[in-house]
mmCIF file of C-alpha atoms and ligand atoms in Angstrom:
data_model
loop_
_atom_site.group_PDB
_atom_site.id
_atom_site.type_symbol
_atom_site.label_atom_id
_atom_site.label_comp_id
_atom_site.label_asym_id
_atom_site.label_seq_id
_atom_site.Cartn_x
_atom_site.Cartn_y
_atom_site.Cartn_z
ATOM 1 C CA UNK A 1 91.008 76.669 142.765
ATOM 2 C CA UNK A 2 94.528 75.509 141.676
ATOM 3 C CA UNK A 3 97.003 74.301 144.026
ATOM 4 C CA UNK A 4 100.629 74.244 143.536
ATOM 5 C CA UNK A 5 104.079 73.365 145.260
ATOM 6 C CA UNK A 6 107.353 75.757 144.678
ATOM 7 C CA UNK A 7 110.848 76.753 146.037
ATOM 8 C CA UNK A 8 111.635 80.079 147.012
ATOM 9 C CA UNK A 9 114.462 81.850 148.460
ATOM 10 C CA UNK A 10 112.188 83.324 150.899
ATOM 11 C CA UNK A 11 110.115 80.250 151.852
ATOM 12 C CA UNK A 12 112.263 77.310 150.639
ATOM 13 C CA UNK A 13 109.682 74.859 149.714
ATOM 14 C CA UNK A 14 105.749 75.930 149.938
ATOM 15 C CA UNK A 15 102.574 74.979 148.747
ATOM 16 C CA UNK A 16 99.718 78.111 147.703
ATOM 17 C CA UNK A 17 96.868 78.849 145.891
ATOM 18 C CA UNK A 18 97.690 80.238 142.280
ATOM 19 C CA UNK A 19 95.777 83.430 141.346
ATOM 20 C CA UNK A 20 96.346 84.832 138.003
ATOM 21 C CA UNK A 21 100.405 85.568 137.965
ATOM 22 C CA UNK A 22 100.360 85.486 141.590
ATOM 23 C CA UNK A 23 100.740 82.282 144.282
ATOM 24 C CA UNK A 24 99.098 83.166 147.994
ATOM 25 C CA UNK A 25 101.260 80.510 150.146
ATOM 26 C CA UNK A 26 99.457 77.759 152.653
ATOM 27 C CA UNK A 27 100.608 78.631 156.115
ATOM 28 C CA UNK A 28 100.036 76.693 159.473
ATOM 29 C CA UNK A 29 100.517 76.946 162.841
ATOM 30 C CA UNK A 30 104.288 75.593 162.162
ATOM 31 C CA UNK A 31 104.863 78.118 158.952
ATOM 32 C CA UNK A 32 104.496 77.304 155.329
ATOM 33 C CA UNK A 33 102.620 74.153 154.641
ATOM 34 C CA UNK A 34 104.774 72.124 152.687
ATOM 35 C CA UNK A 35 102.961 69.048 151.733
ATOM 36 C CA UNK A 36 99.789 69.041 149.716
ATOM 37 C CA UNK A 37 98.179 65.903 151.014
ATOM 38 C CA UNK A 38 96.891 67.579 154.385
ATOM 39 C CA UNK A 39 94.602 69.529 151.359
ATOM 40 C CA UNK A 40 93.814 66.788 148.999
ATOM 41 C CA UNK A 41 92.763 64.308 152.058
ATOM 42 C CA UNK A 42 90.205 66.870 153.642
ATOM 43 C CA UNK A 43 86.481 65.942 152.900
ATOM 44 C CA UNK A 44 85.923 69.952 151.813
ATOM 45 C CA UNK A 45 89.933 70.884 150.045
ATOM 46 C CA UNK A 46 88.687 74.297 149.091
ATOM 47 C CA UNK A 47 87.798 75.525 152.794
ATOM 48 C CA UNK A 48 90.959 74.053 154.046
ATOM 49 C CA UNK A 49 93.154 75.599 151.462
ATOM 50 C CA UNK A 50 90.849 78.936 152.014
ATOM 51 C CA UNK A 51 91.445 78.991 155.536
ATOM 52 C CA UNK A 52 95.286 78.400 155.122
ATOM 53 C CA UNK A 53 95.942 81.147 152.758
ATOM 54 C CA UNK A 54 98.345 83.829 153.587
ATOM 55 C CA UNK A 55 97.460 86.983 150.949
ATOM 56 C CA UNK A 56 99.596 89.406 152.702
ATOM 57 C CA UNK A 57 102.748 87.061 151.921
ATOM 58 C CA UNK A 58 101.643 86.205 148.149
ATOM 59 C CA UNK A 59 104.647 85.919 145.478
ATOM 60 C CA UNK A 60 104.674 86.878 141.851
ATOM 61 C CA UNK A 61 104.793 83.051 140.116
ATOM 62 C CA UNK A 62 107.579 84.684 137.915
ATOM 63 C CA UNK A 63 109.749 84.729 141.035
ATOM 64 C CA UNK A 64 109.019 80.839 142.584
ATOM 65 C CA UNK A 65 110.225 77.680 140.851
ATOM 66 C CA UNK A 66 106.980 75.268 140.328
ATOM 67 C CA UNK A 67 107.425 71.631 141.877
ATOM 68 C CA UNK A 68 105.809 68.951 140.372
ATOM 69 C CA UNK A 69 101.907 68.996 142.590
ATOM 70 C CA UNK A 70 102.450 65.258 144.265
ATOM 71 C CA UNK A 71 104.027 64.306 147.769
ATOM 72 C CA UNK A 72 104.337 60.284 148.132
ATOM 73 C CA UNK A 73 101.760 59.413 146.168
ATOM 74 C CA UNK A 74 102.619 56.265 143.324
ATOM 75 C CA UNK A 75 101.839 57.562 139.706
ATOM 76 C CA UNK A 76 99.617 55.218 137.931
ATOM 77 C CA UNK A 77 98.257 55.703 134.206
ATOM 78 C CA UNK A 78 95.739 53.704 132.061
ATOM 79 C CA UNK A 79 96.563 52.774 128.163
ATOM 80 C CA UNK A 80 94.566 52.330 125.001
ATOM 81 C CA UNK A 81 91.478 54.652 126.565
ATOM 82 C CA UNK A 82 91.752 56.543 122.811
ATOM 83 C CA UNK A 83 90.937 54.660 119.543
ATOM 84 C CA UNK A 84 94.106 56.802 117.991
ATOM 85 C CA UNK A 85 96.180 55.054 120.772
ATOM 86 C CA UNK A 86 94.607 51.794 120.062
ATOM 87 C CA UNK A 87 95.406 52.667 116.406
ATOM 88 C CA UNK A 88 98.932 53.291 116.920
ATOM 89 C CA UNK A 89 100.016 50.526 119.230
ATOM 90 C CA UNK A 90 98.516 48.131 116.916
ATOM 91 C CA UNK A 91 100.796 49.440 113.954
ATOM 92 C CA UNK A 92 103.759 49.435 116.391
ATOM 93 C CA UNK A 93 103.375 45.687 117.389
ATOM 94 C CA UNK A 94 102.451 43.285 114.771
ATOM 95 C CA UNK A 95 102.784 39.868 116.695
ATOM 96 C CA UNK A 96 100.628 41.692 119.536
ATOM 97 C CA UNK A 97 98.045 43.980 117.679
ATOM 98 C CA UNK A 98 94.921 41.932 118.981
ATOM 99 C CA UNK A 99 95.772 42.546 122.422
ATOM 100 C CA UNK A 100 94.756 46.300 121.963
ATOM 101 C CA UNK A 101 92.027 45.788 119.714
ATOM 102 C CA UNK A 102 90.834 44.299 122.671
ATOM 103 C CA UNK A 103 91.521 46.090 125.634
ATOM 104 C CA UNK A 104 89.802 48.777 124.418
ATOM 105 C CA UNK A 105 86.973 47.008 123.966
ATOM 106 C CA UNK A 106 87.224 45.143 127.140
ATOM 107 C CA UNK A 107 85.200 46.350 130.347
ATOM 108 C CA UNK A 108 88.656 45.863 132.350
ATOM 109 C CA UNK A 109 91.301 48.607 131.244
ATOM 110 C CA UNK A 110 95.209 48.712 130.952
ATOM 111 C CA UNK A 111 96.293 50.149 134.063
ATOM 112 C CA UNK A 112 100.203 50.202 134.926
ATOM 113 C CA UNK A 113 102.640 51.590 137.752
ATOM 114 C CA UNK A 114 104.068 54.583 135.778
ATOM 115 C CA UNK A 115 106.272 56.443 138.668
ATOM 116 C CA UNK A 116 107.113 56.984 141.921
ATOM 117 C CA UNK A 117 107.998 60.513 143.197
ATOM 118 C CA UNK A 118 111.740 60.686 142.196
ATOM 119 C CA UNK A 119 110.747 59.496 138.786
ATOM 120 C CA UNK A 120 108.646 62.480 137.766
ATOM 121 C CA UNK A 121 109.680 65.829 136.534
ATOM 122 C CA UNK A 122 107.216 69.338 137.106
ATOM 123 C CA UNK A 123 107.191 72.471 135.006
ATOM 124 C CA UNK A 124 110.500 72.809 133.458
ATOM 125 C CA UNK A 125 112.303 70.004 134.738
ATOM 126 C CA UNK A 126 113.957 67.824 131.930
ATOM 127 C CA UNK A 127 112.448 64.613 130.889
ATOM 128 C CA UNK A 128 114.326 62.006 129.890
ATOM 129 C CA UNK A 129 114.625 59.453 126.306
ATOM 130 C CA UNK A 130 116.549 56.037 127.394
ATOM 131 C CA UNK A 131 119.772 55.813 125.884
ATOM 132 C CA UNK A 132 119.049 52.372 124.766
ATOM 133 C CA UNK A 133 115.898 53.588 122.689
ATOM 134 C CA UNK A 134 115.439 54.826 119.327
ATOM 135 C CA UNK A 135 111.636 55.630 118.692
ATOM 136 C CA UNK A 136 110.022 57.998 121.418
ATOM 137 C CA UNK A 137 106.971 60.161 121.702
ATOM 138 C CA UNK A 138 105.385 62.198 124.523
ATOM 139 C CA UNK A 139 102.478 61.250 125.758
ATOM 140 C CA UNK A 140 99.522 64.275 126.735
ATOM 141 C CA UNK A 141 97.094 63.156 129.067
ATOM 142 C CA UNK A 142 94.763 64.543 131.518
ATOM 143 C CA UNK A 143 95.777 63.376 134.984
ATOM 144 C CA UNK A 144 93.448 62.701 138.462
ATOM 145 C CA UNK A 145 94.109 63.368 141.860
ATOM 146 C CA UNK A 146 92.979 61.244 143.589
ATOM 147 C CA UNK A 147 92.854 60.569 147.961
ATOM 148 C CA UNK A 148 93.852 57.976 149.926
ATOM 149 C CA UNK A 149 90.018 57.273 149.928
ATOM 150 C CA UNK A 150 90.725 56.972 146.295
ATOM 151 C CA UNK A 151 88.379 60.096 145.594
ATOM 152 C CA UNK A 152 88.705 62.471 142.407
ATOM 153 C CA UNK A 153 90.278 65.441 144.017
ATOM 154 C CA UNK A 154 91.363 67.414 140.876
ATOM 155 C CA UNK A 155 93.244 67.370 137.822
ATOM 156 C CA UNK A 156 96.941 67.777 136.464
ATOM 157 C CA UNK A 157 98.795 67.820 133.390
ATOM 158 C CA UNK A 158 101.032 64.267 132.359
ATOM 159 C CA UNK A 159 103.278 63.500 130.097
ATOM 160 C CA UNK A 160 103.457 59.282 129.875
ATOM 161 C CA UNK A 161 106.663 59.406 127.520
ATOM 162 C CA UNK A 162 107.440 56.651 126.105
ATOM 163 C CA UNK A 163 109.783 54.220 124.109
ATOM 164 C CA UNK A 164 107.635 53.244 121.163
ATOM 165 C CA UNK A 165 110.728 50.231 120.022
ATOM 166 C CA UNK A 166 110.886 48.730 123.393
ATOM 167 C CA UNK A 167 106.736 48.369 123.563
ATOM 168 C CA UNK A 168 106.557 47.647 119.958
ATOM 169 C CA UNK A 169 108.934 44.719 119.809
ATOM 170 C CA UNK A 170 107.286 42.716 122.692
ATOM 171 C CA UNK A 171 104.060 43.805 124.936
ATOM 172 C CA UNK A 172 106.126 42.357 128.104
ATOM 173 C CA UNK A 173 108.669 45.015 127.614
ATOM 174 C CA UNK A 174 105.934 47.578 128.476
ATOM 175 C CA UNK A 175 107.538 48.412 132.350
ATOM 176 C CA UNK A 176 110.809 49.263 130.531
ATOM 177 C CA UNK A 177 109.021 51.621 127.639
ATOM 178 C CA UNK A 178 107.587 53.474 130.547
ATOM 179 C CA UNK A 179 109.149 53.615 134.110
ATOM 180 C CA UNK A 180 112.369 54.856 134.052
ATOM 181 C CA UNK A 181 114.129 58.044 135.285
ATOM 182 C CA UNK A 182 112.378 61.592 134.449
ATOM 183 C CA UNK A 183 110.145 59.548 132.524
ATOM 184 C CA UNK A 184 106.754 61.007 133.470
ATOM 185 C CA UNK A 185 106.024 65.104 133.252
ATOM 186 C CA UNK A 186 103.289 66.257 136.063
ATOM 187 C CA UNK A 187 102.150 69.965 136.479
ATOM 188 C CA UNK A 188 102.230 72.970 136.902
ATOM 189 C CA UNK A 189 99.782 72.578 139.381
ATOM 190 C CA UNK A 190 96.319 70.726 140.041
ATOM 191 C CA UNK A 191 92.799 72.216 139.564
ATOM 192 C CA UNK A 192 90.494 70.836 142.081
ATOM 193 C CA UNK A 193 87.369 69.224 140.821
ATOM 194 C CA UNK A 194 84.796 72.167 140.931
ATOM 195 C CA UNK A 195 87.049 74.753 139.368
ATOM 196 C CA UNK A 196 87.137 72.288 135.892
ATOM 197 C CA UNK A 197 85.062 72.583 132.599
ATOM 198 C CA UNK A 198 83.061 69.830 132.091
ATOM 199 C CA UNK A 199 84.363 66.868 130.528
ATOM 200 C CA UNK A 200 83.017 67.278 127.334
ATOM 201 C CA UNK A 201 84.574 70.940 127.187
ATOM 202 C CA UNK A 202 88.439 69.957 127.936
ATOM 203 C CA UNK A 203 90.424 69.792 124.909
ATOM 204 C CA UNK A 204 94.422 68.622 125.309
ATOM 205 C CA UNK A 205 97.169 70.487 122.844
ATOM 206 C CA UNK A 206 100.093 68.923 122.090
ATOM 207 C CA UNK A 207 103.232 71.048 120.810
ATOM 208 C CA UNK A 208 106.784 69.993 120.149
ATOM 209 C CA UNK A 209 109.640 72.515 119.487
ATOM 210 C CA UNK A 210 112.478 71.982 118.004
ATOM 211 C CA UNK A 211 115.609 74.841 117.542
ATOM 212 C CA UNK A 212 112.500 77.176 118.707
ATOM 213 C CA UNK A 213 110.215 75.535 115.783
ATOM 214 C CA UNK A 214 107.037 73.401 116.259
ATOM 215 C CA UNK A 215 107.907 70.003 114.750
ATOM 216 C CA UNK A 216 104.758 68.420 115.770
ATOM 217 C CA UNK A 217 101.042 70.312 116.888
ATOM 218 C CA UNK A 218 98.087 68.114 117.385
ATOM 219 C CA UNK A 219 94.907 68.242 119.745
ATOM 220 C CA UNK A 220 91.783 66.301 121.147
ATOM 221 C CA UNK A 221 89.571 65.997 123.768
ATOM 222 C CA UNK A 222 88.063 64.616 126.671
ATOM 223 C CA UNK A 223 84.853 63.805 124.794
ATOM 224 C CA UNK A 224 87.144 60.991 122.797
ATOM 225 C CA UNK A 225 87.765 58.847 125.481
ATOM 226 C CA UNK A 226 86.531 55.680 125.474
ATOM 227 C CA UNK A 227 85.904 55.101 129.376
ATOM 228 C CA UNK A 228 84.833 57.442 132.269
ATOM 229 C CA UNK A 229 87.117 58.692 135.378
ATOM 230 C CA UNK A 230 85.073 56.937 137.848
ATOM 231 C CA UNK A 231 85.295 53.683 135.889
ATOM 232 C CA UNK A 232 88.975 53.789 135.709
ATOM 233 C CA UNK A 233 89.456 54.550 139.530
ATOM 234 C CA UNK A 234 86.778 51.905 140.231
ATOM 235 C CA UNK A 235 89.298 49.120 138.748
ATOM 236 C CA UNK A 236 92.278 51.089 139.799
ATOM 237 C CA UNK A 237 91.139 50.948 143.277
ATOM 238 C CA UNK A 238 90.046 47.102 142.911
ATOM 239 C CA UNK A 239 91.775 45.463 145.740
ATOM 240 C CA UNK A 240 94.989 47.959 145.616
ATOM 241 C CA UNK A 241 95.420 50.703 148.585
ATOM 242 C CA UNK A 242 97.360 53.754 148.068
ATOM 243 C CA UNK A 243 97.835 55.181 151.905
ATOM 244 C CA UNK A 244 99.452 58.506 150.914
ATOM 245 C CA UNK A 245 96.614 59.300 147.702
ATOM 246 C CA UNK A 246 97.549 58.594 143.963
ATOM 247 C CA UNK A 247 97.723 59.777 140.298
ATOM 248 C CA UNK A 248 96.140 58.468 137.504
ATOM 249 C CA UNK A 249 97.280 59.647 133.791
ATOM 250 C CA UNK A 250 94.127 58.732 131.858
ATOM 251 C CA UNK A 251 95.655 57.821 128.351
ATOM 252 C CA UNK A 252 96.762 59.562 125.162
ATOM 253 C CA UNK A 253 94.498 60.738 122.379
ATOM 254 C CA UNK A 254 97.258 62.123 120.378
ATOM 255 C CA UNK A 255 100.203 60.104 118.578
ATOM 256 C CA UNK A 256 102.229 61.690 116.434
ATOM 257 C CA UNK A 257 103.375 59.628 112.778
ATOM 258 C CA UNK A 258 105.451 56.681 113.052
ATOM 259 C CA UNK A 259 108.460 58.815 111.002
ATOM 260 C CA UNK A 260 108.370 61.097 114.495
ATOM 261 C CA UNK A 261 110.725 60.588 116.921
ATOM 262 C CA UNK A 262 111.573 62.945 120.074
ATOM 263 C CA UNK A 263 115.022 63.881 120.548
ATOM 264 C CA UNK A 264 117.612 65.885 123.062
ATOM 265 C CA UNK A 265 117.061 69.271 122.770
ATOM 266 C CA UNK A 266 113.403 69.373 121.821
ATOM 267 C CA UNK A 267 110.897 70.677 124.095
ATOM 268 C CA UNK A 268 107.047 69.295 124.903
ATOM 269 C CA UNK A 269 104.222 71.528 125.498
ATOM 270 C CA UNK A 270 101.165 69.732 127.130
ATOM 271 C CA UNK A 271 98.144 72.088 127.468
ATOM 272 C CA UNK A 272 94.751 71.389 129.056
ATOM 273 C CA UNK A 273 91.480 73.427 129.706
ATOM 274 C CA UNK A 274 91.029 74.471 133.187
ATOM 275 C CA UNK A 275 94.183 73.494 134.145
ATOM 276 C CA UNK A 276 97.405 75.204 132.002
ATOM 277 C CA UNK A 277 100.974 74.554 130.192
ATOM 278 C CA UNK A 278 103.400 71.891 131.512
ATOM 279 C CA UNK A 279 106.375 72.846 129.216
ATOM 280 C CA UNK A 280 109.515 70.651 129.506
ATOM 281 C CA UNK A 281 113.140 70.376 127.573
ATOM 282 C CA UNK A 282 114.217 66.613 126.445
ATOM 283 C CA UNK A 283 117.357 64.740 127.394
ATOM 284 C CA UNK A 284 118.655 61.973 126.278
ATOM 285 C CA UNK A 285 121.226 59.112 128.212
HETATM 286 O O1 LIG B 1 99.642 49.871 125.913
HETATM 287 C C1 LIG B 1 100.436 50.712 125.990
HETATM 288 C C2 LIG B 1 100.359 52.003 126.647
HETATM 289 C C3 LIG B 1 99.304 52.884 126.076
HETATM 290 C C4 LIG B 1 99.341 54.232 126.648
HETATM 291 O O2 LIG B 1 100.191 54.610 127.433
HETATM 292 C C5 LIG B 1 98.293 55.179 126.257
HETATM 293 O O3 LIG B 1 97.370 54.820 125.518
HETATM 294 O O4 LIG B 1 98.370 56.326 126.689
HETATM 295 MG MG1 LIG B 2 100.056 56.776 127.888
#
């Protein structure tokens, strides 16, 4: 089953059930259900969102506008999970190579604050590249949802961009690489847990356009990680409460060459088995 959140003129904003082109709204007592987390925090999600749905008032998705799938949750991700990340932030940062060499050896993982709500762009929502930055990549990465009991819910896409100079010239300037406005793509909508392949079957494609032409292409999968789900919710989870649920971006597999560089204009293509496309245009400043 995959959830998402939208806008419509004749709903304003909803949550449904996507079914092939087609979204079946949530509906309670009060009218559209506009929140996901009443979903996400039920011990059986796929007989709540069953018994919500509202078929005789389901939309073609070609008329709704997609909102990124997250309420209040905070947006966490984990880094160096992929020995091609581990490979690339080593060449980025001479002076601090050895300290990813060996977190990804290292039974505890990188795990950082990415976003908060109004940080994060869905489907077709720009994402931004800081003005004061001059080496920047997307990031692809399978996401969890997670409750407030920190339980894997389902899955989403994420885009962890990032400012590969700002990293690269010292570790302790990783907050400002990654948290800043529109810096963090989520969508178009999450696949709850029993509607996934399994892991070893979900591969993650990475496109980016330029003028209409792919610039970059590249793909992996699941099976590369280094670490599992449950080990990186176990430490995320590790004194740390998240009341309202929370998202986890697991890590990027793909890197493009160190001549690449995003710029304004360009637009990322993140796709996942099971889940979809989250497709967004770049800004910059
Ligand atoms: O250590 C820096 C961040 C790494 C990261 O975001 C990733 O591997 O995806
Ligand atoms: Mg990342």
């Amino acid at each position: 089953m995959k959830l998402a959140k939208f806008v419509c003129d004749a709903l304003g904003p909803a949550t449904g059930v996507v079914e092939e082109d087609r979204v079946v709204p949530l509906w309670t007592t009060d009218g559209p259900l506009r929140s996901l987390e009443r979903i996400l925090e039920s011990d059986d999600p796929v007989s709540m969102a069953d018994r919500l749905r509202r078929p005789d008032r389901s939309l073609p998705l070609a008329e709704v506008t997609l909102r990124a799938p997250l309420d209040r949750q905070e947006v966490w991700a984990a880094g160096v999970t992929y020995k091609r990340s581990r490979t690339a932030r080593m060449e980025e940062s001479e002076s601090a190579a050895s300290c990813y060499d060996r977190v990804y050896e290292s039974p505890r993982p990188e795990l950082f604050l990415k976003a908060t709500a109004h940080r994060v762009s869905g489907p077709g929502q720009p994402l931004r590249i800081r003005a004061d930055a001059t080496w920047n990549v997307p990031e692809p990465e399978l996401t969890l949802v997670a409750n407030s009991r920190v339980e894997l819910v389902g899955y989403t896409i994420g885009n962890d961009m990032s400012s590969r100079d700002i990293e690269g010239d010292n570790p302790l300037y990783l907050p400002q690489a990654k948290v800043y406005n529109q810096c963090c793509g989520l969508g178009p909508w999450i696949t709850l847990v029993a509607g996934m392949p399994p892991r070893s079957e979900i591969g993650i494609r990475l496109q980016i356009l330029r003028d209409g032409h792919p610039v970059f292409e590249g793909a992996t999968s699941v099976s590369e990680m280094a670490r599992t789900f449950e080990d990186l919710l176990g430490w995320l989870a590790r004194d740390n409460s998240f009341p309202h649920g929370v998202l986890l971006l697991t890590g990027t597999g793909i890197v493009p060459d160190s001549e690449f560089t995003l710029r304004a204009g360009d637009e990322v293509r993140i796709a996942i088995d099971g889940i979809g496309e989250l497709s967004n245009p770049v800004v910059q400043g």
